[in-house]
Coordinates of C-alpha atoms and ligand atoms in Angstrom, one line a residue:
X1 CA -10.8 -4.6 -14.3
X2 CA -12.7 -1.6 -15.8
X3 CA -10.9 1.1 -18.0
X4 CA -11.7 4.9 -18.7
X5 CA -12.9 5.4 -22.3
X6 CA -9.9 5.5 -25.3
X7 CA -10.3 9.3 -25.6
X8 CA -9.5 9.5 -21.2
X9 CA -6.2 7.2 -21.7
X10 CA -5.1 9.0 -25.1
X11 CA -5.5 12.4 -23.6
X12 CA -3.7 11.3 -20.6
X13 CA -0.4 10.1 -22.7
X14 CA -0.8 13.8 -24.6
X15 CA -0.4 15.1 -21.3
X16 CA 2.8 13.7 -20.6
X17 CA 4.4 14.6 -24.0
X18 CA 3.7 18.3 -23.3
X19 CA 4.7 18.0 -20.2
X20 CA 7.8 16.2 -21.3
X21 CA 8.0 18.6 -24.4
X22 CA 7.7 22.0 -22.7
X23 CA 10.5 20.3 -19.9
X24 CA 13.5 19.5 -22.2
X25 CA 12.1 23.1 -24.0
X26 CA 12.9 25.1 -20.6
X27 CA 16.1 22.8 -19.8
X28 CA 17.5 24.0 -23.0
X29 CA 17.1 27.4 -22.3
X30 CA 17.6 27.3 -18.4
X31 CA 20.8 25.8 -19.4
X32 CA 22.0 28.7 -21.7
X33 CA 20.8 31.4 -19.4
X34 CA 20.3 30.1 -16.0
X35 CA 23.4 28.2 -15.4
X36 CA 23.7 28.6 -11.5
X37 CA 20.7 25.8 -11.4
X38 CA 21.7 23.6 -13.4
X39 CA 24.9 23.2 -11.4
X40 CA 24.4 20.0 -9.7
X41 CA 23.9 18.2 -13.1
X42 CA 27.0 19.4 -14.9
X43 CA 31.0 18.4 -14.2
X44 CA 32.0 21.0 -12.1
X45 CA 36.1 22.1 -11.6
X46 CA 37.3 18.1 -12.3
X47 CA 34.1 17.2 -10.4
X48 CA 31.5 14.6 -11.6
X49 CA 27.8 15.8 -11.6
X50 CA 26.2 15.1 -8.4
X51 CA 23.2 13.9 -10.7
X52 CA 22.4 12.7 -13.8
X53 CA 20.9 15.1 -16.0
X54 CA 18.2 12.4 -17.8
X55 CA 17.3 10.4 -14.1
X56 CA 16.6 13.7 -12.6
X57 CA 14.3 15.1 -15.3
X58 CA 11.2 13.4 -13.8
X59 CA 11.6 14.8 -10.3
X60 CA 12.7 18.4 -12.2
X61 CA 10.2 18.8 -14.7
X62 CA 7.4 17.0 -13.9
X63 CA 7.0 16.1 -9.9
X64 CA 8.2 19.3 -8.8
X65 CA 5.4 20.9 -10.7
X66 CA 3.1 19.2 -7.7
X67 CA 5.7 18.5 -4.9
X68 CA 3.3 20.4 -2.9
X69 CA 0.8 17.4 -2.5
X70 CA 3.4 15.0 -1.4
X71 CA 5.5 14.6 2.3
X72 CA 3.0 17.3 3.5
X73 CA 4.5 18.4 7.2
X74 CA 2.3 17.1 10.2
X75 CA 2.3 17.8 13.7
X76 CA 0.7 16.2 16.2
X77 CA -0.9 12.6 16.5
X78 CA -1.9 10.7 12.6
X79 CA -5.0 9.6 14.2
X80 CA -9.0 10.2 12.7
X81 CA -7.8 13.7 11.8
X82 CA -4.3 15.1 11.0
X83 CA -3.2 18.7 11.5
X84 CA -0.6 19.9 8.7
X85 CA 1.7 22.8 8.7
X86 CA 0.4 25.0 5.9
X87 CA 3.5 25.9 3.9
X88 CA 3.4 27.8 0.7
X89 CA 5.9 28.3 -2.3
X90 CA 7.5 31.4 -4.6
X91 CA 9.2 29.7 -6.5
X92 CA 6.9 26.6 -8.1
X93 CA 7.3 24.1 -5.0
X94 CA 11.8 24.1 -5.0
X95 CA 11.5 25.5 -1.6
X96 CA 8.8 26.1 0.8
X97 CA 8.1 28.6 3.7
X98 CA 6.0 28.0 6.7
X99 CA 3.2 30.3 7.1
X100 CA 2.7 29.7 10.4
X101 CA -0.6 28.3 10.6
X102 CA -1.7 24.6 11.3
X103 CA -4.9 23.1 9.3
X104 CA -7.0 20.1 11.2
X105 CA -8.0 18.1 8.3
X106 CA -9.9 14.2 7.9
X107 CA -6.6 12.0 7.4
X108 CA -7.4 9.7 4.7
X109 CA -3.9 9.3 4.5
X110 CA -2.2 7.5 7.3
X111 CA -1.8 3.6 7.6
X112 CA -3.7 3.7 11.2
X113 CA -6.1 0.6 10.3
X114 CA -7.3 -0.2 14.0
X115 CA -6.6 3.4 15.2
X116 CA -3.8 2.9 17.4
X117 CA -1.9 6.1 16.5
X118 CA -3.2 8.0 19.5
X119 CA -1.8 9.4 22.1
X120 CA -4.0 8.7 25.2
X121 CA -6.1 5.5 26.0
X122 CA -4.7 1.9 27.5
X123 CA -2.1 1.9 25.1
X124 CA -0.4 5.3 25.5
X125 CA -0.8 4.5 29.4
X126 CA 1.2 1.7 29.0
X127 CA 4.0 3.3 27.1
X128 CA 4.0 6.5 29.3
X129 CA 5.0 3.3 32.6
X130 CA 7.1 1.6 30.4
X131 CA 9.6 5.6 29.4
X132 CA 9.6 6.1 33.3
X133 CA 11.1 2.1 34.1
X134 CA 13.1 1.4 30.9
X135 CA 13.6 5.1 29.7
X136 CA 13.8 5.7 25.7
X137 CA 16.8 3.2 24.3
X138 CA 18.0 0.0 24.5
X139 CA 21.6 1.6 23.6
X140 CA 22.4 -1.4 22.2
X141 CA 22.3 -4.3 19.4
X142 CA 20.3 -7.7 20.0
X143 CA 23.4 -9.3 19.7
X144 CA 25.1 -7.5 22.6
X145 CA 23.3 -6.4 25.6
X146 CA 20.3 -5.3 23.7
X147 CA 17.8 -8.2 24.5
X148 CA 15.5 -7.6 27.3
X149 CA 12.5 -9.1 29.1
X150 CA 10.1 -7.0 27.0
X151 CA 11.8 -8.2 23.7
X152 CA 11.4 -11.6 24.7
X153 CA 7.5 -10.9 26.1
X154 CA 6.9 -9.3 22.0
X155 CA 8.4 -11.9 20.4
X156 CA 6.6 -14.3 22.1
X157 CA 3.1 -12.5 21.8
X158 CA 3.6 -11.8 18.3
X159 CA 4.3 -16.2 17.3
X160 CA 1.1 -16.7 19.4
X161 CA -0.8 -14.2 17.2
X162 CA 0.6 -15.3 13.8
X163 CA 0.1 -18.8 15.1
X164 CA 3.7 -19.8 14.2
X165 CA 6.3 -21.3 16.4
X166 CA 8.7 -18.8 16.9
X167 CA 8.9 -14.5 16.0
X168 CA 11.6 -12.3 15.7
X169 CA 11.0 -7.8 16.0
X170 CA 13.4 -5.9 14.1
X171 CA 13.7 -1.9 14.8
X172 CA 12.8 -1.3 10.9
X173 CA 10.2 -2.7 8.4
X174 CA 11.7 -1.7 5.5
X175 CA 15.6 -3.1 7.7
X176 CA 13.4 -6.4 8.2
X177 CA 12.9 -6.9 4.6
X178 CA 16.1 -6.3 3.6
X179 CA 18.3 -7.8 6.3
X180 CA 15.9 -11.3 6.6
X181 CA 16.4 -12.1 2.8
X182 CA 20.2 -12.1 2.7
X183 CA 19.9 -13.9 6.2
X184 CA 17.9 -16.5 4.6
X185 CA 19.0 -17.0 1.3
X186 CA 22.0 -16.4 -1.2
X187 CA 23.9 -17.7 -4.4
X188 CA 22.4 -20.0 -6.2
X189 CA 18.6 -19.4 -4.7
X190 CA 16.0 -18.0 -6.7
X191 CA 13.6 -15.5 -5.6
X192 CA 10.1 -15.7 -7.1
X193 CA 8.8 -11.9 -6.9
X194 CA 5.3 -10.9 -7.4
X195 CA 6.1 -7.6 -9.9
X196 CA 3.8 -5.0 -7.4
X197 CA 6.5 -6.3 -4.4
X198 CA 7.1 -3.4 -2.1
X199 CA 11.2 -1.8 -2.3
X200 CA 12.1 -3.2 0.7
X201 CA 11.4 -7.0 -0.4
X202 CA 13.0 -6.0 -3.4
X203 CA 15.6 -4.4 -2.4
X204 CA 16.6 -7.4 0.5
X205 CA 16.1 -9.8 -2.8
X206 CA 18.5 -8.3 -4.6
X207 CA 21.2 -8.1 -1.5
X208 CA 20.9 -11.8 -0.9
X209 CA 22.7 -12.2 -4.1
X210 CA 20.0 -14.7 -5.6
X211 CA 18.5 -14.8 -8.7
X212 CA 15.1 -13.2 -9.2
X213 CA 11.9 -13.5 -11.3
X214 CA 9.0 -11.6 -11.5
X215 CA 5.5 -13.0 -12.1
X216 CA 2.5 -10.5 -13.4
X217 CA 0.6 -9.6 -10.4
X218 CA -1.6 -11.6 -8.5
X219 CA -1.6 -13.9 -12.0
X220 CA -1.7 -17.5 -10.5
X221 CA -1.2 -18.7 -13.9
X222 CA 1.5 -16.5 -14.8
X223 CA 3.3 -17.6 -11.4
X224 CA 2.8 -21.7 -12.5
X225 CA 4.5 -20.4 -15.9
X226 CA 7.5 -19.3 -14.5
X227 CA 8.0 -22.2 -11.3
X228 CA 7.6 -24.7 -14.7
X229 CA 10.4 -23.1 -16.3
X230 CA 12.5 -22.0 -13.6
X231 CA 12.2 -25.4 -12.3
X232 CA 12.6 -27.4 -15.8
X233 CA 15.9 -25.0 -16.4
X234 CA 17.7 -25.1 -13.0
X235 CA 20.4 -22.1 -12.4
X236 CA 21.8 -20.2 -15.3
X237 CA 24.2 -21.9 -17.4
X238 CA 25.3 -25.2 -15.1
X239 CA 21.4 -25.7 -15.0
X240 CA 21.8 -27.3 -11.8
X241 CA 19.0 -27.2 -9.7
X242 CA 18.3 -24.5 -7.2
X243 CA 19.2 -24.3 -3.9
X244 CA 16.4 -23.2 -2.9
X245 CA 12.8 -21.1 -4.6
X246 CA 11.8 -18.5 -2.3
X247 CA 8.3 -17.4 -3.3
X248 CA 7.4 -13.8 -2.4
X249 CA 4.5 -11.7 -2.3
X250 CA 2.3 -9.4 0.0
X251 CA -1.2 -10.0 2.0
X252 CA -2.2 -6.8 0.7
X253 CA -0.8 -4.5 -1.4
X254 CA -0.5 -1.1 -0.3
X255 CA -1.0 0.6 -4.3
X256 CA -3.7 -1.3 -5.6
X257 CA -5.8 -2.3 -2.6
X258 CA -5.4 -6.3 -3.9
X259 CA -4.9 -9.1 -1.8
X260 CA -2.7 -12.3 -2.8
X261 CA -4.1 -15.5 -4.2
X262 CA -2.9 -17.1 -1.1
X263 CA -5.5 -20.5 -1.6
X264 CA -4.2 -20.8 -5.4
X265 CA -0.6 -20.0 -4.3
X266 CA -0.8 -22.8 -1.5
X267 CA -2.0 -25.1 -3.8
X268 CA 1.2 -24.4 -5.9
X269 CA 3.5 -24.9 -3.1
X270 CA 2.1 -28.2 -2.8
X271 CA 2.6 -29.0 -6.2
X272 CA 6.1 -27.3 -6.9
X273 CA 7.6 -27.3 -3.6
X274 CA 8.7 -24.1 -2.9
X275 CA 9.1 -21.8 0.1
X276 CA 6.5 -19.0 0.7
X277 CA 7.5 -15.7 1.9
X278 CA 4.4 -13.6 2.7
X279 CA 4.6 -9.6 3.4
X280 CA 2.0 -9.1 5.6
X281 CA 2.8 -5.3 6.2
X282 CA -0.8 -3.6 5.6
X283 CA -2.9 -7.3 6.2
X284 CA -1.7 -8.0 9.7
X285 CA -4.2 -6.7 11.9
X286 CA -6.2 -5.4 9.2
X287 CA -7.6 -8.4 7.6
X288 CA -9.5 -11.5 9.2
X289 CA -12.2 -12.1 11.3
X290 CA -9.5 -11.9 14.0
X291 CA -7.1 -9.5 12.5
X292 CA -4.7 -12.2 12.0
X293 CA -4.2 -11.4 8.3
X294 CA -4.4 -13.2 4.8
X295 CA -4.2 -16.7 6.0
X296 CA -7.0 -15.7 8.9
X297 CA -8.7 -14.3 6.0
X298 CA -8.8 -17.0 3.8
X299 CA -9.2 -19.6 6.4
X300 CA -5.8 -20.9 5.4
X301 CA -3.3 -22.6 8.6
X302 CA -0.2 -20.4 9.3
X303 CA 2.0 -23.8 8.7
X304 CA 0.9 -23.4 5.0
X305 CA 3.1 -20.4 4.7
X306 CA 7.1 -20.9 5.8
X307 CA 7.4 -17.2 6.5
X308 CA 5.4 -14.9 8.1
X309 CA 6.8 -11.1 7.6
X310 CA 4.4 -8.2 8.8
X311 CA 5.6 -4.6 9.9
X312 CA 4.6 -2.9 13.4
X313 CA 4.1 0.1 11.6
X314 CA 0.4 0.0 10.7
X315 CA -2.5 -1.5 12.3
X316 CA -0.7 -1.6 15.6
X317 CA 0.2 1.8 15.6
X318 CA 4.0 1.6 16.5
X319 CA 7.3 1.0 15.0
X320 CA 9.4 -1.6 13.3
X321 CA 8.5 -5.6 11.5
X322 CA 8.5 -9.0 12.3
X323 CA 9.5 -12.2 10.5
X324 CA 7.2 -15.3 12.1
X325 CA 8.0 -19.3 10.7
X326 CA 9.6 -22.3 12.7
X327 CA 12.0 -22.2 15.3
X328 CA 14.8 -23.1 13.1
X329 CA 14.0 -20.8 10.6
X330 CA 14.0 -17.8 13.2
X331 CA 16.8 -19.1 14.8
X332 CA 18.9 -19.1 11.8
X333 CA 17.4 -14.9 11.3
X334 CA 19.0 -14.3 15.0
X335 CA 22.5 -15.4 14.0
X336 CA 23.0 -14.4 10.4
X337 CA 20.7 -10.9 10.0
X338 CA 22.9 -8.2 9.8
X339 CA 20.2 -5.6 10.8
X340 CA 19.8 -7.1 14.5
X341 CA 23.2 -8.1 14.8
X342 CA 24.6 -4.9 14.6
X343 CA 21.7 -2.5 14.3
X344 CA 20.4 -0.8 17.0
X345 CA 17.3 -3.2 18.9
X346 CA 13.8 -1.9 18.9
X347 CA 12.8 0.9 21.9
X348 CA 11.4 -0.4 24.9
X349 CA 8.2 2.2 24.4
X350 CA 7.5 1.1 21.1
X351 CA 7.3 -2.4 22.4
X352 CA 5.2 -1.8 25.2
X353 CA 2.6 -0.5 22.5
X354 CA 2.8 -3.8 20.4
X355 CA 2.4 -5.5 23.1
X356 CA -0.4 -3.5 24.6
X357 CA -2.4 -3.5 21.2
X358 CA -1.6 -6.9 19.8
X359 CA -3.2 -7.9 23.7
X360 CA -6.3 -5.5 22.8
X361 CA -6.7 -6.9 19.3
X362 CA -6.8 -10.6 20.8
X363 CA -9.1 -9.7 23.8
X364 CA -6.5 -10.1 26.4
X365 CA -6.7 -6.5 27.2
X366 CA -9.8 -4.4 27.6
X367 CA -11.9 -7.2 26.2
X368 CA -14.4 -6.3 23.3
X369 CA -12.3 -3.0 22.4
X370 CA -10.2 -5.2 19.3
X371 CA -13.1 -6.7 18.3
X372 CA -15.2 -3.6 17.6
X373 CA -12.0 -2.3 16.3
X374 CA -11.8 -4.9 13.8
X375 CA -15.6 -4.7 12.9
X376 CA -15.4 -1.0 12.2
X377 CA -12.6 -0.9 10.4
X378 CA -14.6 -3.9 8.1
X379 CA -17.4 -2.0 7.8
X380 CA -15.9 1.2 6.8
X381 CA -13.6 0.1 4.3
X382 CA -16.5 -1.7 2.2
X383 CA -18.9 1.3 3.0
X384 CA -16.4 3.9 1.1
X385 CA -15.3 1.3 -1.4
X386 CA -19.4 0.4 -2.5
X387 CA -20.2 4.3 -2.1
X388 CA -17.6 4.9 -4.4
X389 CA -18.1 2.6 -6.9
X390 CA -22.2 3.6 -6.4
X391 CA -21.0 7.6 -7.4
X392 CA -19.1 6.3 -10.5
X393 CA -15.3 6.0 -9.5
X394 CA -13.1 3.4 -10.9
X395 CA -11.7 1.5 -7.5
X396 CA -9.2 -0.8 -7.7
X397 CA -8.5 -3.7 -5.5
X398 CA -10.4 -6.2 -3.1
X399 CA -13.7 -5.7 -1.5
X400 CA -12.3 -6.1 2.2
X401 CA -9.4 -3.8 1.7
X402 CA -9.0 -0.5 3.6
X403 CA -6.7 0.4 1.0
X404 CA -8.9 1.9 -1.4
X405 CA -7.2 3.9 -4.6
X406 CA -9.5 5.4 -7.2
X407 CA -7.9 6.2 -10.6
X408 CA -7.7 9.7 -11.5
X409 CA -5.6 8.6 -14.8
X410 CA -4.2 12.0 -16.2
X411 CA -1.4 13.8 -14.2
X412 CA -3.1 17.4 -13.5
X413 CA -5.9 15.7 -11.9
X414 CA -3.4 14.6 -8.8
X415 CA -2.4 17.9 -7.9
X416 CA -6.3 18.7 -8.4
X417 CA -7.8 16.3 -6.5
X418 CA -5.4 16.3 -3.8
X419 CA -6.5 20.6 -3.6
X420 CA -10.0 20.4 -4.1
X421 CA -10.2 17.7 -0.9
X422 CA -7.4 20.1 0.8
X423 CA -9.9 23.0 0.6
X424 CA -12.7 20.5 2.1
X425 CA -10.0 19.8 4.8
X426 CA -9.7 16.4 4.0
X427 CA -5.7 14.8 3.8
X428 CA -5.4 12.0 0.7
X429 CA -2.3 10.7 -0.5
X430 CA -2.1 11.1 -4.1
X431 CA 0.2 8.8 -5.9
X432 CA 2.0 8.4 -9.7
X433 CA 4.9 7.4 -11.8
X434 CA 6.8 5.5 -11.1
X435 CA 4.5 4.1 -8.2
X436 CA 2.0 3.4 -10.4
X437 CA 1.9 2.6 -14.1
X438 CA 2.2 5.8 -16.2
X439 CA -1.2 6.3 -17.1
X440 CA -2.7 5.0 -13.9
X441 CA -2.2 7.7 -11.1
X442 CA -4.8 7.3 -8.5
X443 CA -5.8 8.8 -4.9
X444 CA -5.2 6.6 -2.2
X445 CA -7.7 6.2 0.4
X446 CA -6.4 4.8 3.6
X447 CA -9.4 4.0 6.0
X448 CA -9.3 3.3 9.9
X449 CA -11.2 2.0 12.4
X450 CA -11.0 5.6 14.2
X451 CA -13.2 6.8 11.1
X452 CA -16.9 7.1 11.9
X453 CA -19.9 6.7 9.6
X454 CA -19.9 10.8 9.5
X455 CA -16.1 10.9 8.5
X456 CA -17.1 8.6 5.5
X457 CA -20.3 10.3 4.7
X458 CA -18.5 13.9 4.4
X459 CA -15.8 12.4 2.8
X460 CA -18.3 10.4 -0.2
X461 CA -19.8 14.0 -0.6
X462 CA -16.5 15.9 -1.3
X463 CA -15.9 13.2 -3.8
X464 CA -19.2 13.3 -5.8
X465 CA -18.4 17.1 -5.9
X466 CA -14.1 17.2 -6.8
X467 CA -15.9 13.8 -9.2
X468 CA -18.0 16.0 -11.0
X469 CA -15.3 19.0 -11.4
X470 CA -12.6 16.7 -12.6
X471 CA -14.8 14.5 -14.2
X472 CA -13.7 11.4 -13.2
X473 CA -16.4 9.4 -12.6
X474 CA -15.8 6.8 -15.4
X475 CA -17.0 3.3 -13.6
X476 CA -18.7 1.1 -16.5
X477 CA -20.8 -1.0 -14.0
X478 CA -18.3 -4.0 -14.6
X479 CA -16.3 -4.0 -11.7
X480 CA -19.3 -2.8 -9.2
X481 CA -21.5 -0.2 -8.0
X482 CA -24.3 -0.9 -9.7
X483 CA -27.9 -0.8 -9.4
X484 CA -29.2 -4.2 -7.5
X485 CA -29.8 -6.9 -9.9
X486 CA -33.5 -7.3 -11.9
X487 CA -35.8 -9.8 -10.6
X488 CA -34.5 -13.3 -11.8
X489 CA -31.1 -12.1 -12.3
X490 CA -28.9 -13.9 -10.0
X491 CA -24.9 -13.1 -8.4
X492 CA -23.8 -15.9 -10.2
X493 CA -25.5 -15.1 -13.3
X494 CA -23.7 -12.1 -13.0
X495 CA -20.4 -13.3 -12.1
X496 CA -20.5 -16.0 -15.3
X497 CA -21.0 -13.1 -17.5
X498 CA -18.6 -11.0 -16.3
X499 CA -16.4 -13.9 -16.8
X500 CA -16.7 -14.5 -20.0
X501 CA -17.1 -10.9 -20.4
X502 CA -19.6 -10.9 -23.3
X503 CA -23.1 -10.5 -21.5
X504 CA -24.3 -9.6 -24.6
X505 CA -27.6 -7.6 -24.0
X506 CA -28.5 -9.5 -20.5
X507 CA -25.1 -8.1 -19.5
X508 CA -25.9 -4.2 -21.0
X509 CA -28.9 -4.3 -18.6
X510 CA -26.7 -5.3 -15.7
X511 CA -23.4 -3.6 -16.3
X512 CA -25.1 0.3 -16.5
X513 CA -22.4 3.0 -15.8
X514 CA -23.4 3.4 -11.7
X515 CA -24.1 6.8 -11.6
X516 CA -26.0 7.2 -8.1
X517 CA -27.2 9.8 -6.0
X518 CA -25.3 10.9 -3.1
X519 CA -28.3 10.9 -1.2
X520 CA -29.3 6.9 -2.3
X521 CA -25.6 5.9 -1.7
X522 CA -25.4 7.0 1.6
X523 CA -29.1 5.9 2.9
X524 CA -28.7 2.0 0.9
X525 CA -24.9 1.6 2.0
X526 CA -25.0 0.5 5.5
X527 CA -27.3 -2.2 4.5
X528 CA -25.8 -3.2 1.2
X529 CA -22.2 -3.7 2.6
X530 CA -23.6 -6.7 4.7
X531 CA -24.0 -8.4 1.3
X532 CA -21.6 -9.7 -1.5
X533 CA -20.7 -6.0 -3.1
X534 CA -21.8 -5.8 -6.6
Ligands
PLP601 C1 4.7 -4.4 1.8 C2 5.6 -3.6 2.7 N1 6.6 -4.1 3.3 C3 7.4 -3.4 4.1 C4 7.2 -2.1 4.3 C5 8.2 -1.3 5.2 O1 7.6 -1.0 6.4 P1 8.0 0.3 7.3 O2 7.3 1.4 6.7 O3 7.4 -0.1 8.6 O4 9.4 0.4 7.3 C6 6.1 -1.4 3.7 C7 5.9 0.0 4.0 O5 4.9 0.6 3.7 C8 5.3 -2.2 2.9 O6 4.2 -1.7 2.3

């Protein structure tokens, strides 16, 4: 993975201690002169604080001073572009006031991977015939009266996708998560957790009342570390063995743009015998030559995996998850999950449009339309990841990805970056502590299949530009981007150096900070993203 210089990461720490420093420096006098607001953190009358004073110095002190770049107000559909409210703020972002105005700006932000957030075309045609026979709600829970034909029709669909026996839709993603795993397992299990897990998984881990263990991310060997010694030890003090090991992690994950291990995590199953509990919340649909996710992906069979979770939320432009594995498995869901038993079953509309776009992305309905969905939205992530590796940004995660987060390190450059592309009317999620490391803050690019070649080109161009202001463009050549490789150098020259990272002077010649034109970036990109990206 490639780092900024020392001076970069050091500066970035010094950042947060003044910012830290000059907080507790205005708390202490706030507190002595401003009292009124600092009510909520101080026993009141008898009355505990509504908040503690230390947890809520983060968000006071050092979020609030950019709470403008985050939960933006939208209106409108979250489709190629967005249209925000434009808000503004007198008193340092603790409250804001609408001006009024709308801005249309390039949404880099949403999860729309196959660009099914719209609001006209087959799918929205569907929905609208589906509100005028069903109407809006189900008014009830899947265990009483709220199962109907088009429940049954979804589930159905979605097993045949996933290529697993049986399928189960919850109204939730985040609900799916944490109603399946206290469904599924309990005292005396162990959860296996990857340590980038999403808060839903765990959150449902730690309701199921098992144990849990964290592995370092995506670190096949530091997974095989822990199933040795959680299996060699058995449960905590009668070190009987467990009940059961529930290994889970996601297809993709939605902060560092990194897909799981899944052929070295299979090949641990087989070995140590554990179930596997896959999060396919932003690979479903968005990974695979058939959008069928990691284990399309990787060429992997769906039997490899025991559970099959994705959410409905992303590439198929609706609401809600699913949990996909063997009958019995599912079956077992239906009667213990607390979520469907007594939460409220998903809307008829919203299943009309997973049905209607799962049956696009599989070519059941308007043939060819999923497939050039899936192509684009291939195409364009690894255009913008190469073209911005090629202008000299430090990208994180895979190569297929359409998650694509470039590392902006210190904490004033969120707030700038997120402004600079606001004034280009581009929309980019910028995210930090505690979503990310502390000194790894990063803007997240989230591409779509609705993006065009254009969208991409003016977006590489505001980059190179806010890059070059914020100087951020710290890429060392060794994860990418650069120049194409001398004459008798070949990839797997390459890759061998890079693994034993020591190229010595073969690898200085190869491993040159990309610092490319925008110009050569966007003429060589469409043809170099056919290629293994270097
Ligand atoms: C890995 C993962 N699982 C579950 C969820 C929850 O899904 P939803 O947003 O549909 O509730 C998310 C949300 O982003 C996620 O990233």
């Amino acid at each position: 993975m490639d780092e900024p210089p020392y001076y970069y990461l050091l500066t970035t720490y010094l950042s947060y201690l003044i910012l830290i420093v000059f907080g507790h420096v205005r708390d202490f006098f706030g507190k002595k002169f401003h009292k009124r607001d600092y009510r909520h953190l101080q026993a009141n009358d008898g009355y505990a604080a509504l908040n503690s004073d230390f947890d809520n110095f983060y968000i006071r002190r050092l979020k609030m001073r950019i709470n403008d770049c985050f939960a933006r107000p939208i209106t409108g559909v979250p489709g190629r572009y967005i249209t925000l409210i434009d808000r503004t703020s007198d008193d340092h972002n603790l409250h804001f006031k609408f001006t009024g105005t709308t801005t249309e700006t390039l949404n880099m932000s949403s999860y729309n991977y196959l660009g099914f957030a719209q609001s006209e075309g087959p799918c929205a045609d569907a929905v609208e015939d589906t509100v005028k026979r069903y109407g809006l709600t189900i008014a009830s829970s899947r265990g009483d009266v709220g199962t109907s034909d088009l429940h049954v029709e979804v589930e159905q669909l979605i097993a045949r996708f996933i290529g697993k026996e049986s399928a189960m839709v919850f109204s939730m993603g985040f609900g799916t998560n944490a109603s399946a795993f206290p469904a599924l397992i309990g005292k005396g299990c162990l959860v296996i957790s990857d340590e980038l897990n999403h808060a839903s998984i765990r959150f449902g881990a730690r309701l199921s009342g098992a144990m849990i263990e964290m592995f370092k991310h995506n670190d096949i060997k530091d997974l095989e570390r822990v199933l040795r010694s959680v299996i060699s030890q058995g449960q905590p003090r009668t070190h009987r063995p467990w009940k059961r090991i529930l290994l889970a992690v996601e297809g993709l994950y939605s902060m560092e743009g990194t897909m799981c291990n899944l052929p070295g995590i299979v090949s641990l199953k087989k070995k140590y015998k554990f179930h596997l509990f896959v999060d396919e919340a932003h690979s479903i649909g968005a990974l695979g030559p058939k959008g069928k996710g990691v284990c399309d992906y990787f060429g992997i069979n769906p039997s490899e995996v025991d559970i099959l979770m994705g959410t409905l939320t992303k590439s198929f432009g609706a609401n809600g998850g699913y949990i996909a594995g063997d009958k019995a498995i599912i079956d077992k869901l239906r009667l213990t999950n607390a979520g469907s038993i007594y939460g409220e079953a998903p809307a008829p509309a919203v299943l009309t449009q997973i049905a209607a776009s799962l049956r696009i992305i599989s070519g059941e309905f308007v043939p060819g339309q999923g497939e050039e969905r899936l192509q684009r939205l291939a195409f364009n992530s690894r255009y913008l990841r190469l073209g911005l590796k090629r202008l000299g940004f430090i990208v994180y995660g895979h190569d297929d990805s359409p998650i694509i987060p470039v590392l902006l390190y210190n904490p004033a450059k969120m707030p700038a970056f997120s402004h600079e592309m606001l004034k280009r009317k581009i929309s980019v999620v910028v995210v930090g502590y505690p979503a990310t490391p502390l000194v790894s803050s990063r803007a997240r690019f989230c591409v779509s299949a609705a993006h065009t070649k254009d969208d991409l080109d003016r977006l590489l161009d505001a980059c190179d530009k806010v890059g070059d202001v914020l100087q951020i463009k710290f890429s060392s050549g060794i994860a990418g981007g650069a120049e194409p490789l001398p004459e008798g150098v070949t990839a797997e020259m390459v890759k061998e150096w890079k693994r034993t990272e020591k190229g010595g002077m073969q690898g200085d010649v190869i491993f040159q900070p990309p610092r490319w034109k925008l110009e050569d970036v966007l003429k060589k990109g469409v043809q170099d993203v056919k290629v293994p990206l270097r």
